Tab-separated table of C-alpha atoms in Angstrom:
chain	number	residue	atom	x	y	z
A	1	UNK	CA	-99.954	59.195	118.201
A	2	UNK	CA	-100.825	62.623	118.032
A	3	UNK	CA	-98.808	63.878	115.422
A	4	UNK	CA	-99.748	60.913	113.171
A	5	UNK	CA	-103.882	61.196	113.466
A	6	UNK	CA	-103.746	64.288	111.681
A	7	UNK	CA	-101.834	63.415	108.694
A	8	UNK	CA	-104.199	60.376	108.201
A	9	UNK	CA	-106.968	62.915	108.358
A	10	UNK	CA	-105.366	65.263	106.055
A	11	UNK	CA	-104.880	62.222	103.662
A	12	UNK	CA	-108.261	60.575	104.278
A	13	UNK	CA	-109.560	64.130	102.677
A	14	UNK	CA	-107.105	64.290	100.166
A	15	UNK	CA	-108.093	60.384	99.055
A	16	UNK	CA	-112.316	61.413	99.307
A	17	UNK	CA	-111.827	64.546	97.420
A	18	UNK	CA	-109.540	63.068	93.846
A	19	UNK	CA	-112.097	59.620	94.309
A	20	UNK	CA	-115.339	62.242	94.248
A	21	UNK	CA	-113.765	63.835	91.772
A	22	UNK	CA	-113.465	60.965	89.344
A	23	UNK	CA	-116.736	59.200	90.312
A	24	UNK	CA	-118.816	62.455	89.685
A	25	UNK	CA	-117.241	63.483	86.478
A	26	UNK	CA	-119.774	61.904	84.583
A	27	UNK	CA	-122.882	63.315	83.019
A	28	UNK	CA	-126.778	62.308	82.107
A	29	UNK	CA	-126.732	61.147	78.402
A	30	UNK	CA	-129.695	61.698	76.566
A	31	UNK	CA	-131.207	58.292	75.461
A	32	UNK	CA	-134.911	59.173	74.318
A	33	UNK	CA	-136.460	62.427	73.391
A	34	UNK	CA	-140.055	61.923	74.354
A	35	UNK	CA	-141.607	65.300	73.690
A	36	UNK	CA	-140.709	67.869	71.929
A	37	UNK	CA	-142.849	71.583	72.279
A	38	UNK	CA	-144.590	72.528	69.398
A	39	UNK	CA	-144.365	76.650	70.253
A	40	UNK	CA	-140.654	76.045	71.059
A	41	UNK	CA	-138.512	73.393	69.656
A	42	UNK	CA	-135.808	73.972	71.795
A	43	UNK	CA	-138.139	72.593	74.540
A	44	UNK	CA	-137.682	68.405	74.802
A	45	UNK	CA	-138.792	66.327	77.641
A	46	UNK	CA	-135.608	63.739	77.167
A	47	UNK	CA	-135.192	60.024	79.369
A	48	UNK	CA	-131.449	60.305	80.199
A	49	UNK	CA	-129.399	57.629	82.014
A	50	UNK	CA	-125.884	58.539	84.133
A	51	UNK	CA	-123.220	55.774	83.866
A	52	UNK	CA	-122.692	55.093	87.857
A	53	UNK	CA	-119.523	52.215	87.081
A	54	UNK	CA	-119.995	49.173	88.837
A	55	UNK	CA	-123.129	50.441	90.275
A	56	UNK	CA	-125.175	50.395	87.255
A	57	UNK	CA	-127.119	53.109	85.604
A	58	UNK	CA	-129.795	56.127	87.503
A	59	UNK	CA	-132.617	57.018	85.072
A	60	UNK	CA	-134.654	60.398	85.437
A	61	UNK	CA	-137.186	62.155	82.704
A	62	UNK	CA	-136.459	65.610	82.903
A	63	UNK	CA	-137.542	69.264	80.926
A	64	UNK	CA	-134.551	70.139	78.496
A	65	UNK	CA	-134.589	73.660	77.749
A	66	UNK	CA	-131.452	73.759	75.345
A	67	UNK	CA	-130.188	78.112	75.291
A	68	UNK	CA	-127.250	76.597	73.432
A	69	UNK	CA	-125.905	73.504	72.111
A	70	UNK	CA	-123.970	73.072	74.936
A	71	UNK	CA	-125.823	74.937	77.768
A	72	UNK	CA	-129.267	74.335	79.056
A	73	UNK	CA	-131.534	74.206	81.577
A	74	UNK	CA	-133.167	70.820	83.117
A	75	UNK	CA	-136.120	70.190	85.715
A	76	UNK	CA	-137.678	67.593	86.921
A	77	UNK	CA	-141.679	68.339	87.138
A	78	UNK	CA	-143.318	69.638	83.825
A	79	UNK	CA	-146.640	70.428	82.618
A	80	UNK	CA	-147.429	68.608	78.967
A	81	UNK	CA	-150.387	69.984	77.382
A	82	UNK	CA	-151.566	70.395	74.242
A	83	UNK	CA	-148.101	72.461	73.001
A	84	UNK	CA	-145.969	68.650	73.419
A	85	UNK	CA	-146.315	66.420	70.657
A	86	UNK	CA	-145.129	62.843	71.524
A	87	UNK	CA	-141.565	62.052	68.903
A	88	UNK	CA	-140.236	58.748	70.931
A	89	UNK	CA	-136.628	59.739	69.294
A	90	UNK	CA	-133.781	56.819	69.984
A	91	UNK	CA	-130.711	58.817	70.857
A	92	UNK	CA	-128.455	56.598	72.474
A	93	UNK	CA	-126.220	58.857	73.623
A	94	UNK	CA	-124.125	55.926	76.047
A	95	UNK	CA	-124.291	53.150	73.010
A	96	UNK	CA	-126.326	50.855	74.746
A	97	UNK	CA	-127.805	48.176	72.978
């Protein structure tokens, strides 16, 4: 019994850790671009969806700050003044209808 519970632990971790691993490996798609700074126009407030599977879709409005195509830097709480104007852009980036 005691040589056994281990192994089921060290399996139980091994099972978690590949299951996280493919669960989490998706990312927030970009669906709307809302505003868009006038001073800086790599500064978008974006609506962005991540695909959860069978447990449908999570939804957050975020601050882009895009450094790079591929590298940026996203918060949650902004300030929109006057420097936002409003663009409503349809990006669709997960091809939902």
């Amino acid at each position: 019994m005691f040589s056994i519970l281990p192994i089921l632990v060290f399996i139980e971790i091994l099972n978690f850790g590949i299951l996280r691993t493919i669960f989490c490996s998706s990312s927030w798609k970009t669906q709307t671009i809302i505003y868009q700074n006038t001073l800086d126009e790599n500064k978008k407030v974006e609506f962005q969806m991540l695909n959860k599977g069978a447990f449908g879709y999570r939804r957050r409005t975020v601050e882009v700050n895009y450094i790079t195509n591929w590298f940026f830097i996203s918060k949650e709480k902004g300030i929109y003044n006057s420097n936002w104007k409003k663009v409503n852009l349809e990006v669709n980036e997960l091809g939902l209808k």
